[in-house]
Coordinates of C-alpha atoms in Angstrom, one line a residue:
Chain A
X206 CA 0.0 0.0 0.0
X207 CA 2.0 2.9 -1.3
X208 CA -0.3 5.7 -0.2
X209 CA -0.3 8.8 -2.0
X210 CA 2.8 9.0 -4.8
X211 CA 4.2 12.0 -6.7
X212 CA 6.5 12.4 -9.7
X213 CA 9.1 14.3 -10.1
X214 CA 10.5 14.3 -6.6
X215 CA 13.0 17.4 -7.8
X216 CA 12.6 19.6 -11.2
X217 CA 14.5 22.6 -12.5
X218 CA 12.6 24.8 -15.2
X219 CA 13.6 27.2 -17.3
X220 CA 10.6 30.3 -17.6
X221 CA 8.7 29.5 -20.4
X222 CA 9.0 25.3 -20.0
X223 CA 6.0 22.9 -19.5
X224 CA 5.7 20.4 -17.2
X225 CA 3.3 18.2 -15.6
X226 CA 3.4 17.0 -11.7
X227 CA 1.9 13.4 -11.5
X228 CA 0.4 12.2 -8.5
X229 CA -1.7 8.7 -7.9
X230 CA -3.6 7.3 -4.8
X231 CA -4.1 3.5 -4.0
X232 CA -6.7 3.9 -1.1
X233 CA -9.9 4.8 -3.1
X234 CA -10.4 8.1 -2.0
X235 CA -12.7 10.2 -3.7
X236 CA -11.4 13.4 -3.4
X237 CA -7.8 14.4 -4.4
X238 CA -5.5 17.9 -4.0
X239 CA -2.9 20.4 -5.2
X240 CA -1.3 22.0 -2.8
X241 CA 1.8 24.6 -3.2
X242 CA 3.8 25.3 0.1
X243 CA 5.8 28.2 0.4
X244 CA 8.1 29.4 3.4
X245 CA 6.0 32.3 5.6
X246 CA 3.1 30.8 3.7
X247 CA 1.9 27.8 4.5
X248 CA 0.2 24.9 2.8
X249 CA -1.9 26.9 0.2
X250 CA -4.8 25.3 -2.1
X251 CA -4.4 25.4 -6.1
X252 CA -6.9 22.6 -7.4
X253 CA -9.0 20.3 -6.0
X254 CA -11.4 17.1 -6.9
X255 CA -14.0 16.3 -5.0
X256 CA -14.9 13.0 -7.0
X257 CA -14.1 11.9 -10.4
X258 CA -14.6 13.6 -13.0
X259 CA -14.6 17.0 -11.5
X260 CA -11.9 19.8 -10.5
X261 CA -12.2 23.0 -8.9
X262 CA -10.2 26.1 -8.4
X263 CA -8.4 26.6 -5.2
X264 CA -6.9 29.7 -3.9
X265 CA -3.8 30.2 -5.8
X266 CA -4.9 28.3 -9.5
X267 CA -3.8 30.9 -11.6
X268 CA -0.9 29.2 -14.4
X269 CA -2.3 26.0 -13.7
X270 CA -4.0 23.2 -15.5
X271 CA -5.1 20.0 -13.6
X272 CA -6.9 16.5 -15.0
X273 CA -8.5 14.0 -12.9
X274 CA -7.5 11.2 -15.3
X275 CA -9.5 8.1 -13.4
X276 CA -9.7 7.6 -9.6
X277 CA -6.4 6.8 -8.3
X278 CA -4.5 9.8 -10.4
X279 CA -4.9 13.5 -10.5
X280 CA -2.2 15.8 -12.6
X281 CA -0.7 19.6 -12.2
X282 CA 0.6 21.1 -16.0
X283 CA 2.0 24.1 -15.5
X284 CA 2.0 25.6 -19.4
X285 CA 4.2 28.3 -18.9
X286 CA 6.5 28.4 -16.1
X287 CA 7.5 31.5 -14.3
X288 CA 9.8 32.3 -11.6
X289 CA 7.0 33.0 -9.0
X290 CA 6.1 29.1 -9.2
X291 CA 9.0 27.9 -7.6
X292 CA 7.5 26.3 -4.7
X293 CA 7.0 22.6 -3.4
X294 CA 3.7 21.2 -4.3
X295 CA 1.9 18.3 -2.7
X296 CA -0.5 16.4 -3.8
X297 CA -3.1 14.4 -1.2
X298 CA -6.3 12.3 -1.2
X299 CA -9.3 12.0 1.3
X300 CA -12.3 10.6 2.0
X301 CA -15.4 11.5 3.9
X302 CA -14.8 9.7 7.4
X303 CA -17.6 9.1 9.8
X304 CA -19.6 11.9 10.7
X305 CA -18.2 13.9 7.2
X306 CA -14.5 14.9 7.8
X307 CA -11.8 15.1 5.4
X308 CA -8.6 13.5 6.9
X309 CA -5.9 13.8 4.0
X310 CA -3.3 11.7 2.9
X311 CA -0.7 13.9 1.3
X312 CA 2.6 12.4 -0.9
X313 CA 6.0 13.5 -0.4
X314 CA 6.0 16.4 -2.4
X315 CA 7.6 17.8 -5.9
X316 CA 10.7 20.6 -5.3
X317 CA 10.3 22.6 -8.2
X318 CA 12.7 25.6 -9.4
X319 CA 12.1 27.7 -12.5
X320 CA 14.9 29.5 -13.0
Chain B
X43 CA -12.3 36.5 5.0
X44 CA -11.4 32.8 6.7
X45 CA -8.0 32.9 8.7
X46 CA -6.2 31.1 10.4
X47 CA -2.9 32.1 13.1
X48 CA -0.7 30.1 14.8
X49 CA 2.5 31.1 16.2
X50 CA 4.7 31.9 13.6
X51 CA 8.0 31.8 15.8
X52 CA 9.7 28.5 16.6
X53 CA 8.6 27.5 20.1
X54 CA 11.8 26.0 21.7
X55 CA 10.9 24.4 25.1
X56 CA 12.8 21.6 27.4
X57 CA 12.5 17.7 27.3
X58 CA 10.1 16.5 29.6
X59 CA 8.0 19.6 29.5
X60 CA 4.6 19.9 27.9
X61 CA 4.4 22.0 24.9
X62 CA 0.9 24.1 24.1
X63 CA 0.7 25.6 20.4
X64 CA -2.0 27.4 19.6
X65 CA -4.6 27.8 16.7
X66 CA -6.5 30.6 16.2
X67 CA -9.5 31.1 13.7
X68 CA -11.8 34.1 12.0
X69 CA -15.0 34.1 10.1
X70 CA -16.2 30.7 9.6
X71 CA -17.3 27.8 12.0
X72 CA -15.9 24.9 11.5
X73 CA -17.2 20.8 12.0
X74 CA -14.0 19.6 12.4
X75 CA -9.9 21.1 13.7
X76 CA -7.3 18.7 12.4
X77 CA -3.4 18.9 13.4
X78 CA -0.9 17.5 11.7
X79 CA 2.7 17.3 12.0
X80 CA 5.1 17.9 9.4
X81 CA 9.1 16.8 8.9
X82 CA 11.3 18.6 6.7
X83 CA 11.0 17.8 3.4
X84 CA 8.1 15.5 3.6
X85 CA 4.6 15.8 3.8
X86 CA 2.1 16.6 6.6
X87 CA 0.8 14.0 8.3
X88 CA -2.7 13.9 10.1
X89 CA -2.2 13.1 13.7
X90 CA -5.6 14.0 15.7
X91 CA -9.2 15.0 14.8
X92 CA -11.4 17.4 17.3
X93 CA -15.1 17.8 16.4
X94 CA -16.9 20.8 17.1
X95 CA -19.2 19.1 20.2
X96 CA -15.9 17.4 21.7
X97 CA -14.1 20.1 24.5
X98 CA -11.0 17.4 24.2
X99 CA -9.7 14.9 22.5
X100 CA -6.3 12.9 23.2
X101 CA -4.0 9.9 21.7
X102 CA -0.7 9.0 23.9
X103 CA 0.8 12.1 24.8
X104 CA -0.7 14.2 22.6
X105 CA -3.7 16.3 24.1
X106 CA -6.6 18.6 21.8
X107 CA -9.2 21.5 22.9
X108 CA -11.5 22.6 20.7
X109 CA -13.6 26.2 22.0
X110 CA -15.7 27.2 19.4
X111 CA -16.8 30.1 21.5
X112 CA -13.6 31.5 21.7
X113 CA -12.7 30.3 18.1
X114 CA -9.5 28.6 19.3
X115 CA -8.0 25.1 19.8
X116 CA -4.8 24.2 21.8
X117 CA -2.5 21.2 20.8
X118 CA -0.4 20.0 23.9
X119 CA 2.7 17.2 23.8
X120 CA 3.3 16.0 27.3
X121 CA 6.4 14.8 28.4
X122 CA 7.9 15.9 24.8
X123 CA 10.8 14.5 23.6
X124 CA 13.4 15.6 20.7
X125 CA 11.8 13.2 18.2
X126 CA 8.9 15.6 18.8
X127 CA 10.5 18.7 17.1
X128 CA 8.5 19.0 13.8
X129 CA 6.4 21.7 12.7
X130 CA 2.6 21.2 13.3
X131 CA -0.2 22.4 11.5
X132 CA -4.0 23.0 12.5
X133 CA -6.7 23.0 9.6
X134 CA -10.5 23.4 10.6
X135 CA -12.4 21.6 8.4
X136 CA -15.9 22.2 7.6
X137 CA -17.0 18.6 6.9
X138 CA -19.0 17.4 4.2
X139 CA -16.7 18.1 0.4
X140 CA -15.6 21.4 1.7
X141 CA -11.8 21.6 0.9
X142 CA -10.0 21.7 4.7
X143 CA -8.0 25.1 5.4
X144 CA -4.1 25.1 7.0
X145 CA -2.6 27.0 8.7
X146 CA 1.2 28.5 8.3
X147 CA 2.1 26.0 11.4
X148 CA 4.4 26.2 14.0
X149 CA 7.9 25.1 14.3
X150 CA 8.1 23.1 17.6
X151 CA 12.1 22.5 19.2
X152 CA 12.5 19.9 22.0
X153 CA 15.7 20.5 23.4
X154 CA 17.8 17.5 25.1

């Protein structure tokens, strides 16, 4: 049971560059996340999927894309990479647990510099 | 708009001693306060649940409050230990598929 997996674990853009953060869940959850964490600023929302088949904007979604391909994996593209969105970005799961709250799984996170 | 504050300077307190960080919340009303730890360079991970109905909650050596009153919850390590330093993270949660909240977090130092 592998949790919640991300790849790249480390990426160096140049401004302009594409790229796509990959992240997949083995524990069924329903709802999967983007996070981007930045020092001073704490854990901060970009995308998420309540269920499959639908996304949602976050706090912070501007210059990203995301796609909830199938259950277990949900994808960040950036299209057009820009200093500012150096950051580390997690991805993490949940599921409703009894009574209705959202404990969350999270993976071990992409370090990404664009340069 | 929501917020959330916690201590944004590194608490540094002795082993053995019982560390209290603090969570602090404005403008919604949340089901649910989570608190999670996190190690550098990995990802948080969820360590306690607190519903809105529940004063206190505890697991080990690891104590929650919840006052929804004063719109505050408290997150105490007894007996706390260097393995302990981390940086821990609150989120209310509003239940249901409302995306959970974090806050910054606060960077706890056990000392030997």
């Amino acid at each position: 049971n592998a949790g919640v997996t991300q790849t790249p674990k480390f990426q160096v853009l140049k401004t302009g560059q594409s790229m796509t953060l990959q992240c997949a869940q083995d524990m069924n959850h329903n709802s999967m996340y983007w996070y981007r964490q930045d020092p001073g600023m704490g854990l901060r929302l970009i995308y998420y999927s309540a269920s499959e088949g639908t996304t949602d904007k976050g706090e912070v979604p501007n210059g990203y894309n995301v796609s909830r391909l199938n259950k277990r994996e949900f994808s960040l593209r950036l299209e057009s990479a820009a200093p500012s969105q150096t950051s580390v970005y997690f991805c993490a799961s949940s599921d409703q647990g009894q009574g209705g709250y959202n404990e969350q799984f999270f993976g071990p996170g992409t370090r990404l510099t664009v340069l | 708009s929501q917020k959330i504050e916690q201590n944004s300077e590194a608490l540094n307190i002795q082993e053995g001693k019982t560390a209290t960080l603090t969570c602090n919340y404005t403008n919604y009303s949340p089901a649910y306060l989570q608190w999670y730890r996190q190690d550098p360079g990995r990802g948080p991970v969820f360590l306690l649940l607190i519903r809105e109905n529940e004063k206190e909650k505890r697991k080990e050596r690891l104590k929650v409050t919840f006052d929804t009153t004063l719109k505050q919850s408290l997150f105490h390590i007894t007996a706390s230990q260097p393995a302990d330093s981390a940086t821990y993270l609150c989120a209310p949660d509003s239940g249901g598929y409302q995306k959970v909240t974090f806050g910054t977090g606060t960077k706890l130092q056990v000392i030997p």
